[in-house]
Amino acid sequence: MADLSIVFAGIKAPNPFWLASAPPTDKAYNVVRAFEAGWGGVVWKTLGEDPAAVNVSSRYSAHYGANRQVQGINNIELITDRSLEINLREITQVKKDWPDRALIVSLMVPCVEESWKFILPLVEATGADGIELNFGCPHGMPERGMGAAVGQVPEYVEMVTRWCKTHCTLPVIVKLTPNITDIRQSARAAHRGGADAVSLINTINSITSVDLDRMVAHPIVGDQSTHGGYCGSAVKPIALNMVAEIARDPETRGLPICGIGGIGTWRDAAEFIALGSGAVQVCTAAMLHGFRIVEDMQDGLARWMDQHGHRSLEAFRGQAVGHTTDWKYLDINYKSVAHIDQDACIGCGRCHIACEDTSHQAIASTLKADGTHAYSVIEAECVGCNLCQITCPVQGCIDMQAQDTGKPYMNWTQDPRNPYREAG
Amino acid sequence: MIDALNHLPRPRAGADQLAEAFSDLAPPLTARQAAVESARCLYCYDAPCVNACPSEIDIPSFIHRISDENLQGAAERILSANILGGSCARVCPTEILCQQACVRNNAQECAPVLIGQLQRYALDHADFTEHPFQRSPASGKRIAVVGAGPAGLSCAHRLAMHGHDVVIFEAREKAGGLNEYGIARYKLVDDYAQREVEFLLGIGGIEIRHGQRLGGNLSLAELHGQYDAVFLGLGLGAVRQLGLADEDAPGLLAATDYIRELRQADDLAQLPLADRCLVLGAGNTAIDMAVQMSRLGARDVNLVYRRGEADMGATGHEQEIAKHNQVRLHTWARPDAVLLDDAGRVRGMRFARTQLIDGRLGDTGETFELAADAIFKAIGQRFDEQGLGDPLAAQLARDGERIQVDAHMRTSIPGIYAGGDCTALGQDLTVQAVQHGKLAAEAIHAQLMLNVEAA
């Protein structure tokens, strides 16, 4: 079987599956259960200065798909609500009992050097493998000048990162907030401050739904609500893009990335790794299904690697980064056309109506003798947009087939139709 | 009618046990089941299920609305196409209609969406506080509808909606037709058929006069003279005969007569029980009869059909129900003689074995006998000619024995329309009758409005 072990920013772990800083890593009881289940590491839920934070009752809400399938969760929970002393004692014991697992401690203290100078030695004394700076929490803490309030100002990110590198010998992972316009600015700032790695994304500002009877958003606290941090499967596309942006940014090239955001299966993890992540963090999937999912994730990833001849994660890490580029470098001459497998088609007509109403009128509907309809692609009209393939309920029924146009690669910077093309 | 069976014993089971045996054969979906099932619908475009529904219900739309937790919207979508959607949800042979056509009804997709069950769910839980359809301003037109079965009720409702006043003439004590008198009790339980009629009448403008029988105290000529239009929604009142001696002997009767009695019975324990029972025929009525007798407690229920299993009129689903209820099927056997005991009552039947000879059914020469306490005929119903006895009615063009109609349900006599089982158009199904009634109402409305404009 493939070797899933990693060394990430100098931190060793038997596998790349870490639990993110969140309720599942709040205390020794949970973390020990996670390690027993097979997780390669955990990021202990964010520690802060005493007195500990106080949480409200009613903390999560969800965005559902069909059949109550959870697409994403929103939470308004703060950092740990237990004392620093209890957390440090438990961290020390757990690390002692589980020396082969990665144990990272998430931290968030006020944006003054003294606060960091105070807490960092205490954390280092626990034997933890590294620290993660929580610059991402989007709810509650920013109102107190912490979390995303720091992460949204690149100068603060750089400054605090530098303090940590100054007052601590442990690897420093800077966790980035997605609630910004350009993730690269945050990553570059962390890099300048001397960060050993970045982890992303933290949760996204969100309101999941509104109770229309009570006219209050979820989650409901009394008769009020507030925005929370969105996570889970729905945020994966946003996270993948941000990871890719950093991975292909020349200024941060080589900076280790720990991928976070909607990872629930081995395939999700493999995709983050293909876009440059050296480790991944999971939270929502574990909160929905328990820690046991890590077994399936390890098994699936290892088998896929075996089938593709990847002996280690490094063998395929970042392989998709080079294929991710700016729009202007895409091949204007590339053409694909939809093809419908008539044997697989169940005749639902979704491809037809999607194309007819909202796209290019490229799928013909033909009434058959038995009253049902047959659907076929009008190749001359098809622009290869993929919409029919997306709406088709049958996997593999619609195939987007690359056409041999006989034309060479040409991008927009070279295209004669581009009035601003680069001089030849 | 049950006089013919009065000599038989009564069911052994207690009232509770019998009530259980005749409760919903297909229990209603729970909210959770409806949510899961509605989410399975792929929301097809030009959906094959709609194409397969005789009443053209927009199935993807109503299921989508269930999934969206808009049950009233779902119910209105159903009722706008089929005002008897509640009973159709229960009695339709969905396995040969919408659910057979469902794109998920193939090997790759495992199973069709439970369209009938979802339709029932939407209508059971819509909780309308007032009738969902409003009447148009009064047209001043009056239309006579003969027969308060599915075709007549559907026609009346649509006409009332268009602002016309309707009088329904019904021979029996209750409205509903086969829903009230002819459906297996476990398919349409309690007083649902009556509640549905009440709901339908909630639109207003419809009067039902009972005890009115065409060819009896009612003549088509009079109706034609007194009303702006007439719709004939007559059922199939007559039962086919075996053509054997002693066909009137105690112990032998039409399955439809027994089923009607069973549906009307307040106390199932008072019904005569044919412990050894023969049912002749292989359609859904035959199955309904056999299964109901089995559920009353009969130990030996035999269904005898003159052809093979592949020729049976009952759907595969119905045949499965029969098997699950210990009904024994005998094929390739034709009734040959009614066997009587000394008191002149049915004691069994002799059958002639049949076979296909050059594509025609013939006897093999072999016979056999089956003992029985009662024999039920379910070999088909016929159009009752007596109804069309008056001079005007006699002029109606016929299609075989039934009334000839065009695609707009117009008969050969202007101003007279017909639909449902008394016509040969489409299948003999409740849902088909509802569609006929609806189409006829639209045609009547269009014609009457045309006349108004011309005037």
Coordinates of C-alpha atoms in Angstrom, one line a residue, chain A residues 66-68 343-350 352-353 365 370-373 375 393-394, chain B residues 32 35-37 39-48 51 67 103-104 106 108-109:
Chain A
A66 CA -32.4 17.2 -1.0
N67 CA -33.2 14.7 1.7
R68 CA -31.7 16.9 4.4
D343 CA -28.1 3.4 -24.3
A344 CA -27.5 5.1 -21.0
C345 CA -30.0 7.9 -21.5
I346 CA -33.2 7.5 -19.4
G347 CA -35.1 10.2 -21.3
C348 CA -35.6 12.8 -18.6
G349 CA -35.1 15.7 -21.0
R350 CA -33.2 17.8 -18.5
H352 CA -32.7 19.5 -23.6
I353 CA -34.5 22.0 -21.5
S365 CA -35.8 16.6 -28.7
D370 CA -44.1 5.5 -28.1
G371 CA -44.7 9.0 -27.0
T372 CA -41.3 9.4 -25.3
H373 CA -38.6 11.7 -26.5
Y375 CA -32.4 13.6 -27.3
P393 CA -28.7 12.6 -13.6
V394 CA -26.9 9.6 -15.1
Chain B
R32 CA -40.3 11.6 6.0
A35 CA -39.7 14.0 1.5
V36 CA -37.3 11.1 0.6
E37 CA -39.5 10.0 -2.3
A39 CA -36.5 14.2 -3.8
R40 CA -36.0 11.1 -6.0
C41 CA -38.0 12.8 -8.8
L42 CA -35.7 14.0 -11.5
Y43 CA -38.1 16.8 -12.6
C44 CA -38.1 15.6 -16.1
Y45 CA -39.0 17.9 -19.0
D46 CA -41.7 16.6 -21.4
A47 CA -41.9 14.0 -18.7
P48 CA -42.9 10.5 -19.8
N51 CA -47.6 11.5 -21.2
S67 CA -40.2 18.6 -2.1
V103 CA -37.5 7.4 -16.1
R104 CA -36.4 5.8 -12.9
N106 CA -35.4 0.9 -15.3
Q108 CA -30.1 1.5 -13.8
E109 CA -32.4 3.6 -11.6

